Amino acid sequence: MFFVLVLSISFTMLFILGSKVAMVIYIIFILRYIFTYFFKKKSTKIFIILPILAVCFLFFNKKIDTSYKSALNFRLEIWKESVNSIKENPFFGNLEMNEKDVLNFNHFISGKYYLMDSDLNSHNQFLSIFLKFGIVGFIILSLILLNLLISKSANISKNTYQSLIGFCLIMMFTFYIENVLDRHHGIVFFSLFFNYYIVAASDEKL
């Protein structure tokens, strides 16, 4: 009963805060927990939890559906202009202008003045990196992280490594819809948890 109460309160709080990314990640974690714990334990509680999740989804479905469609359409327009900007200098990017200035200029040329009023970035970390640093910069940054993952994989336990991979997958999903590393709290969150796994790998090696 306590688990159901915490589940309901948490979902409601995330919904009120309007964090669509947090809601998706939260649901993924809940489903992961259900299938690894309840099915493993062969507990009948699964038949209680799943209907509650279904009711929560159906109850909020209309607002969630409208919110996601609005956010997706908005992002698709911004992504289109980001891709157009990347095409102008695909190999080395554009560091002469601020990302928002580049996009606002393209919005102005395209006649999308309502997007200029928003004054937003690419809302996609991958596109943002390509726009700023080009293909060359993206490859360099990717190789640095990939080398770190490979070098640490031999020194840490399977559980820790799987946890690290899971964290990276969550961040990649978030990168797809937000400029996480352009925000202070995003940089702190990513750096904190990524360094946590580096320290964990060092401790396990010792």
mmCIF file of C-alpha atoms in Angstrom:
data_model
loop_
_atom_site.group_PDB
_atom_site.id
_atom_site.type_symbol
_atom_site.label_atom_id
_atom_site.label_comp_id
_atom_site.label_asym_id
_atom_site.label_seq_id
_atom_site.Cartn_x
_atom_site.Cartn_y
_atom_site.Cartn_z
ATOM 1 C CA MET A 1 0.000 0.000 0.000
ATOM 2 C CA PHE A 2 2.852 2.355 0.844
ATOM 3 C CA PHE A 3 4.439 1.648 -2.549
ATOM 4 C CA VAL A 4 1.166 2.515 -4.329
ATOM 5 C CA LEU A 5 0.858 5.764 -2.327
ATOM 6 C CA VAL A 6 4.420 6.864 -3.155
ATOM 7 C CA LEU A 7 3.884 5.924 -6.796
ATOM 8 C CA SER A 8 0.708 7.989 -7.079
ATOM 9 C CA ILE A 9 2.080 11.036 -5.252
ATOM 10 C CA SER A 10 5.307 11.043 -7.295
ATOM 11 C CA PHE A 11 3.480 10.753 -10.610
ATOM 12 C CA THR A 12 1.063 13.548 -9.645
ATOM 13 C CA MET A 13 3.904 15.864 -8.581
ATOM 14 C CA LEU A 14 5.764 15.311 -11.858
ATOM 15 C CA PHE A 15 2.562 15.973 -13.780
ATOM 16 C CA ILE A 16 1.898 19.217 -11.900
ATOM 17 C CA LEU A 17 5.475 20.376 -12.474
ATOM 18 C CA GLY A 18 4.974 19.713 -16.183
ATOM 19 C CA SER A 19 8.275 17.943 -16.749
ATOM 20 C CA LYS A 20 7.509 15.667 -19.689
ATOM 21 C CA VAL A 21 11.005 14.187 -19.762
ATOM 22 C CA ALA A 22 10.881 13.398 -16.047
ATOM 23 C CA MET A 23 7.490 11.699 -16.458
ATOM 24 C CA VAL A 24 8.741 9.432 -19.256
ATOM 25 C CA ILE A 25 11.919 8.491 -17.364
ATOM 26 C CA TYR A 26 9.874 7.929 -14.189
ATOM 27 C CA ILE A 27 7.498 5.549 -15.979
ATOM 28 C CA ILE A 28 10.439 3.664 -17.510
ATOM 29 C CA PHE A 29 11.977 3.199 -14.057
ATOM 30 C CA ILE A 30 8.679 2.018 -12.582
ATOM 31 C CA LEU A 31 8.133 -0.534 -15.357
ATOM 32 C CA ARG A 32 11.745 -1.711 -15.016
ATOM 33 C CA TYR A 33 11.240 -2.166 -11.274
ATOM 34 C CA ILE A 34 7.991 -4.039 -11.772
ATOM 35 C CA PHE A 35 9.363 -6.534 -14.262
ATOM 36 C CA THR A 36 12.569 -7.200 -12.315
ATOM 37 C CA TYR A 37 11.047 -7.417 -8.840
ATOM 38 C CA PHE A 38 7.427 -8.482 -8.969
ATOM 39 C CA PHE A 39 7.784 -11.020 -11.768
ATOM 40 C CA LYS A 40 10.913 -12.404 -10.141
ATOM 41 C CA LYS A 41 9.069 -12.748 -6.842
ATOM 42 C CA LYS A 42 5.979 -14.083 -8.644
ATOM 43 C CA SER A 43 3.922 -11.737 -6.550
ATOM 44 C CA THR A 44 0.234 -11.048 -7.131
ATOM 45 C CA LYS A 45 0.920 -7.375 -6.417
ATOM 46 C CA ILE A 46 1.665 -6.980 -10.113
ATOM 47 C CA PHE A 47 -2.066 -7.249 -10.788
ATOM 48 C CA ILE A 48 -2.625 -4.275 -8.490
ATOM 49 C CA ILE A 49 0.190 -2.032 -9.690
ATOM 50 C CA LEU A 50 -0.447 -2.338 -13.438
ATOM 51 C CA PRO A 51 -4.132 -1.313 -13.261
ATOM 52 C CA ILE A 52 -3.161 1.697 -11.124
ATOM 53 C CA LEU A 53 -0.593 2.753 -13.732
ATOM 54 C CA ALA A 54 -3.189 2.268 -16.465
ATOM 55 C CA VAL A 55 -5.749 4.395 -14.594
ATOM 56 C CA CYS A 56 -3.170 7.161 -14.035
ATOM 57 C CA PHE A 57 -2.280 7.172 -17.720
ATOM 58 C CA LEU A 58 -5.913 7.208 -18.875
ATOM 59 C CA PHE A 59 -6.765 9.956 -16.382
ATOM 60 C CA PHE A 60 -3.984 12.236 -17.626
ATOM 61 C CA ASN A 61 -4.026 10.984 -21.225
ATOM 62 C CA LYS A 62 -5.755 13.963 -22.862
ATOM 63 C CA LYS A 63 -3.517 16.583 -21.314
ATOM 64 C CA ILE A 64 -0.369 14.492 -21.812
ATOM 65 C CA ASP A 65 -1.235 13.822 -25.447
ATOM 66 C CA THR A 66 -1.925 17.498 -26.158
ATOM 67 C CA SER A 67 1.200 18.611 -24.318
ATOM 68 C CA TYR A 68 3.459 16.163 -26.136
ATOM 69 C CA LYS A 69 2.050 16.991 -29.568
ATOM 70 C CA SER A 70 2.515 20.706 -28.946
ATOM 71 C CA ALA A 71 6.063 20.235 -27.681
ATOM 72 C CA LEU A 72 6.946 17.886 -30.545
ATOM 73 C CA ASN A 73 5.624 20.195 -33.274
ATOM 74 C CA PHE A 74 7.491 23.115 -31.720
ATOM 75 C CA ARG A 75 10.729 21.124 -31.599
ATOM 76 C CA LEU A 76 10.373 19.846 -35.154
ATOM 77 C CA GLU A 77 10.309 23.424 -36.442
ATOM 78 C CA ILE A 78 13.383 24.376 -34.415
ATOM 79 C CA TRP A 79 15.208 21.184 -35.440
ATOM 80 C CA LYS A 80 14.539 21.970 -39.104
ATOM 81 C CA GLU A 81 16.273 25.334 -38.780
ATOM 82 C CA SER A 82 19.089 23.764 -36.781
ATOM 83 C CA VAL A 83 19.712 21.254 -39.563
ATOM 84 C CA ASN A 84 19.710 24.087 -42.130
ATOM 85 C CA SER A 85 22.310 25.921 -40.045
ATOM 86 C CA ILE A 86 24.451 22.783 -39.755
ATOM 87 C CA LYS A 87 24.423 22.362 -43.543
ATOM 88 C CA GLU A 88 26.082 25.763 -43.925
ATOM 89 C CA ASN A 89 29.268 24.496 -42.235
ATOM 90 C CA PRO A 90 28.867 20.774 -41.499
ATOM 91 C CA PHE A 91 32.499 19.939 -40.706
ATOM 92 C CA PHE A 92 33.595 22.652 -38.252
ATOM 93 C CA GLY A 93 30.344 24.276 -37.134
ATOM 94 C CA ASN A 94 29.588 27.922 -36.449
ATOM 95 C CA LEU A 95 31.280 29.553 -33.446
ATOM 96 C CA GLU A 96 31.118 33.101 -34.819
ATOM 97 C CA MET A 97 27.556 33.589 -33.519
ATOM 98 C CA ASN A 98 25.611 32.455 -30.488
ATOM 99 C CA GLU A 99 23.408 29.422 -31.155
ATOM 100 C CA LYS A 100 20.220 31.360 -30.419
ATOM 101 C CA ASP A 101 21.293 34.189 -32.740
ATOM 102 C CA VAL A 102 21.950 31.720 -35.565
ATOM 103 C CA LEU A 103 18.528 30.110 -35.126
ATOM 104 C CA ASN A 104 16.701 33.422 -34.737
ATOM 105 C CA PHE A 105 18.296 34.667 -37.966
ATOM 106 C CA ASN A 106 17.049 31.550 -39.773
ATOM 107 C CA HIS A 107 13.598 31.939 -38.209
ATOM 108 C CA PHE A 108 13.539 35.525 -39.501
ATOM 109 C CA ILE A 109 14.546 34.447 -43.020
ATOM 110 C CA SER A 110 11.879 31.715 -42.959
ATOM 111 C CA GLY A 111 9.235 34.139 -41.728
ATOM 112 C CA LYS A 112 8.685 32.235 -38.477
ATOM 113 C CA TYR A 113 8.602 35.295 -36.254
ATOM 114 C CA TYR A 114 6.734 33.485 -33.469
ATOM 115 C CA LEU A 115 9.820 31.311 -32.960
ATOM 116 C CA MET A 116 11.999 34.406 -32.723
ATOM 117 C CA ASP A 117 9.901 35.632 -29.817
ATOM 118 C CA SER A 118 10.695 32.413 -27.921
ATOM 119 C CA ASP A 119 14.461 32.978 -28.331
ATOM 120 C CA LEU A 120 15.264 29.309 -27.768
ATOM 121 C CA ASN A 121 18.191 27.025 -28.546
ATOM 122 C CA SER A 122 18.060 23.841 -30.651
ATOM 123 C CA HIS A 123 16.296 21.815 -27.942
ATOM 124 C CA ASN A 124 18.491 18.899 -29.009
ATOM 125 C CA GLN A 125 21.968 18.470 -27.557
ATOM 126 C CA PHE A 126 23.204 16.522 -30.574
ATOM 127 C CA LEU A 127 22.086 19.177 -33.050
ATOM 128 C CA SER A 128 23.521 21.856 -30.782
ATOM 129 C CA ILE A 129 26.958 20.200 -30.808
ATOM 130 C CA PHE A 130 26.852 19.738 -34.588
ATOM 131 C CA LEU A 131 25.789 23.372 -35.039
ATOM 132 C CA LYS A 132 28.590 24.719 -32.831
ATOM 133 C CA PHE A 133 31.454 22.309 -33.509
ATOM 134 C CA GLY A 134 30.477 20.415 -36.653
ATOM 135 C CA ILE A 135 31.109 16.762 -37.454
ATOM 136 C CA VAL A 136 34.768 17.020 -36.418
ATOM 137 C CA GLY A 137 33.913 18.397 -32.972
ATOM 138 C CA PHE A 138 31.158 15.827 -32.445
ATOM 139 C CA ILE A 139 33.522 12.960 -33.272
ATOM 140 C CA ILE A 140 36.198 14.282 -30.890
ATOM 141 C CA LEU A 141 33.726 14.645 -27.998
ATOM 142 C CA SER A 142 32.226 11.204 -28.696
ATOM 143 C CA LEU A 143 35.651 9.527 -28.805
ATOM 144 C CA ILE A 144 36.605 11.059 -25.443
ATOM 145 C CA LEU A 145 33.505 9.618 -23.737
ATOM 146 C CA LEU A 146 33.753 6.312 -25.599
ATOM 147 C CA ASN A 147 37.393 5.898 -24.620
ATOM 148 C CA LEU A 148 36.485 6.560 -20.988
ATOM 149 C CA LEU A 149 33.738 3.917 -21.053
ATOM 150 C CA ILE A 150 35.963 1.310 -22.691
ATOM 151 C CA SER A 151 38.943 1.966 -20.435
ATOM 152 C CA LYS A 152 36.839 1.644 -17.286
ATOM 153 C CA SER A 153 34.865 -1.410 -18.395
ATOM 154 C CA ALA A 154 37.662 -3.834 -17.466
ATOM 155 C CA ASN A 155 38.009 -2.457 -13.934
ATOM 156 C CA ILE A 156 34.447 -2.371 -12.637
ATOM 157 C CA SER A 157 31.854 -4.982 -11.777
ATOM 158 C CA LYS A 158 29.141 -6.024 -14.176
ATOM 159 C CA ASN A 159 26.406 -4.365 -12.088
ATOM 160 C CA THR A 160 28.218 -1.026 -11.924
ATOM 161 C CA TYR A 161 28.973 -1.105 -15.638
ATOM 162 C CA GLN A 162 25.350 -1.911 -16.482
ATOM 163 C CA SER A 163 24.263 0.965 -14.253
ATOM 164 C CA LEU A 164 26.683 3.285 -16.080
ATOM 165 C CA ILE A 165 25.364 2.184 -19.469
ATOM 166 C CA GLY A 166 21.805 2.734 -18.237
ATOM 167 C CA PHE A 167 22.690 6.244 -17.093
ATOM 168 C CA CYS A 168 24.270 6.997 -20.483
ATOM 169 C CA LEU A 169 21.166 5.760 -22.314
ATOM 170 C CA ILE A 170 18.924 7.979 -20.190
ATOM 171 C CA MET A 171 21.172 10.976 -20.866
ATOM 172 C CA MET A 172 21.190 10.239 -24.611
ATOM 173 C CA PHE A 173 17.385 10.171 -24.595
ATOM 174 C CA THR A 174 17.332 13.476 -22.722
ATOM 175 C CA PHE A 175 19.935 14.953 -25.089
ATOM 176 C CA TYR A 176 17.561 14.190 -27.950
ATOM 177 C CA ILE A 177 14.913 16.629 -26.698
ATOM 178 C CA GLU A 178 16.856 19.167 -24.599
ATOM 179 C CA ASN A 179 20.098 21.171 -24.579
ATOM 180 C CA VAL A 180 21.056 19.677 -21.233
ATOM 181 C CA LEU A 181 24.706 20.787 -21.302
ATOM 182 C CA ASP A 182 23.734 24.391 -22.073
ATOM 183 C CA ARG A 183 22.088 24.757 -18.678
ATOM 184 C CA HIS A 184 23.902 25.052 -15.360
ATOM 185 C CA HIS A 185 21.833 22.391 -13.582
ATOM 186 C CA GLY A 186 22.188 20.084 -16.588
ATOM 187 C CA ILE A 187 25.982 20.368 -16.513
ATOM 188 C CA VAL A 188 26.042 19.752 -12.749
ATOM 189 C CA PHE A 189 23.724 16.729 -13.020
ATOM 190 C CA PHE A 190 25.666 15.106 -15.871
ATOM 191 C CA SER A 191 29.087 15.806 -14.331
ATOM 192 C CA LEU A 192 28.048 14.651 -10.860
ATOM 193 C CA PHE A 193 26.736 11.256 -11.929
ATOM 194 C CA PHE A 194 29.363 10.597 -14.595
ATOM 195 C CA ASN A 195 32.137 11.303 -12.092
ATOM 196 C CA TYR A 196 30.347 9.118 -9.560
ATOM 197 C CA TYR A 197 30.865 6.133 -11.858
ATOM 198 C CA ILE A 198 34.505 7.076 -12.448
ATOM 199 C CA VAL A 199 35.094 7.109 -8.676
ATOM 200 C CA ALA A 200 33.155 3.852 -8.299
ATOM 201 C CA ALA A 201 35.363 2.238 -10.931
ATOM 202 C CA SER A 202 38.506 3.457 -9.152
ATOM 203 C CA ASP A 203 37.278 2.141 -5.795
ATOM 204 C CA GLU A 204 36.447 -1.276 -7.212
ATOM 205 C CA LYS A 205 39.861 -1.505 -8.879
ATOM 206 C CA LEU A 206 41.565 -0.746 -5.547
#
